[in-house]
Steps between C-alpha positions, in 0.01 A plus 500: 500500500189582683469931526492608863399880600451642835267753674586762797202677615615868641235662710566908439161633665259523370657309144594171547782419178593171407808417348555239224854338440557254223302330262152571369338254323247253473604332746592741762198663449293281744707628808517838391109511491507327838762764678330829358192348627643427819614897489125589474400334817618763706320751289718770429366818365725384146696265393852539236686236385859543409666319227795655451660172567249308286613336166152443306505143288148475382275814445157308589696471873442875502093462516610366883485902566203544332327246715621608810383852415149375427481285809630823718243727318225292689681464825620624632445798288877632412687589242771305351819668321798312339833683468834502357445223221776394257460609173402204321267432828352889414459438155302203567302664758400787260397230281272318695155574728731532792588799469127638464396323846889589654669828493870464440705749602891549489666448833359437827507805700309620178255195515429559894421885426261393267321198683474742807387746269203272436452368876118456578316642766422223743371457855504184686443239819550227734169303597406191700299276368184586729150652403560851568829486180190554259424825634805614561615407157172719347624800719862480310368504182247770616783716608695423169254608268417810673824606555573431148168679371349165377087536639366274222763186557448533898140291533652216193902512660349407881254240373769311346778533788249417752443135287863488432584523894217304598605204288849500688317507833263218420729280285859602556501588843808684496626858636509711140637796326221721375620750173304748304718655222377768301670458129360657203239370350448300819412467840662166597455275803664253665498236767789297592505196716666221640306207296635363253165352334345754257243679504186371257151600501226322645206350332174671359219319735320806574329286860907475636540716776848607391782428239404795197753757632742450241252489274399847579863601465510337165134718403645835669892470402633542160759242545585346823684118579734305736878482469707312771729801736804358689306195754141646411324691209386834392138508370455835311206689310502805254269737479516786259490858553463847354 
């Protein structure tokens, strides 16, 4: 018999908790990656996951979390807490990398306290996709860093938004959600559109009159790439900070 588990996503602003019922295994594993990504398109200010109702058959199913957490670390840029685990399911999270990339905490109420607890400061939006988004897009992520005491990131942080926006208006061609989150040890920043093709950088002919803006993003950024959000994507960059 084939193992069947369900998801409920539960907006409680600003935490969006998801809550697992049945089995966890190898095979359920593919939709629970799917619905907890799903949960980050929104882009809460943290995400918990509740499996309380979760019977655990295979341990490597439990790296699902640690995944997720990774993926939500880049964008968009949140913190991901499990709660109430069974006690095998604990054990086996105390025993694996999981629980170094996932805090686990006991209940709920006491896994929302905590991923509020750790909620990022974040300012953020809504452009059209027309020549004067670039600018307005480098005066957001002015404002950010100086409200958030950050001189030295300011000149870096607008240079890569301003590509990052300008390759929606030239290639997407989509309204956007602009997002400049400010989490320890980095400044990140995000773009999200309504294309579905991702974002790749151009080529190196030095005579082409455009194309090299992601490639700046990849020289400036310490990490930045393309992941598919709801009907579009989210193109993100990381830059560190002191």
């Amino acid at each position: 018999m084939s193992s069947r588990i369900t998801c409920d996503v539960r907006a409680t602003a600003p935490v969006a908790v998801v809550r697992l019922r049945g089995a966890l295994d190898l095979g359920t594993m593919r939709s629970v990656h799917q619905a907890l990504n799903d949960a980050l398109v929104d882009q809460p200010e943290a995400l918990v996951v509740d499996l309380a109702e979760v019977n655990v058959k295979d341990r490597l199913a439990l790296s699902v979390f640690a995944a997720t957490a990774r993926r939500a670390e880049e964008w968009p840029a949140v913190p991901v807490v499990l709660c109430a685990p069974s006690p095998v399911a604990a054990r086996w999270l105390a025993e694996t990398t999981t629980c170094r990339v996932v805090p686990v905490s006991a209940d709920c109420a006491e896994a929302t306290r905590v991923a509020g607890a750790t909620a990022t400061l974040r300012m953020r939006t809504r452009l059209e996709p027309v020549a004067e988004a670039c600018r307005r897009a480098r005066e957001l992520v002015t404002d950010a860093c100086t409200r958030w005491n950050l001189p030295d990131a300011s000149g870096p942080a607008a240079l890569v938004l301003s590509e990052l926006v300008g390759n929606v208006v030239r290639h997407a061609g989509t309204p956007m959600q602009v997002t400049v989150t400010l989490r320890r040890p980095y400044l990140h920043l995000a773009v999200v559109d309504g294309s579905r093709a991702q974002a790749r950088p151009g080529g190196t002919d030095l005579h082409a009159e455009g194309g090299r803006g992601l490639l700046l993003v990849r020289e400036l950024a310490q990490r930045w790439g393309s992941v598919p959000a709801g009907q579009g994507k989210a193109v993100w960059a990381m830059l560190p900070v002191t």
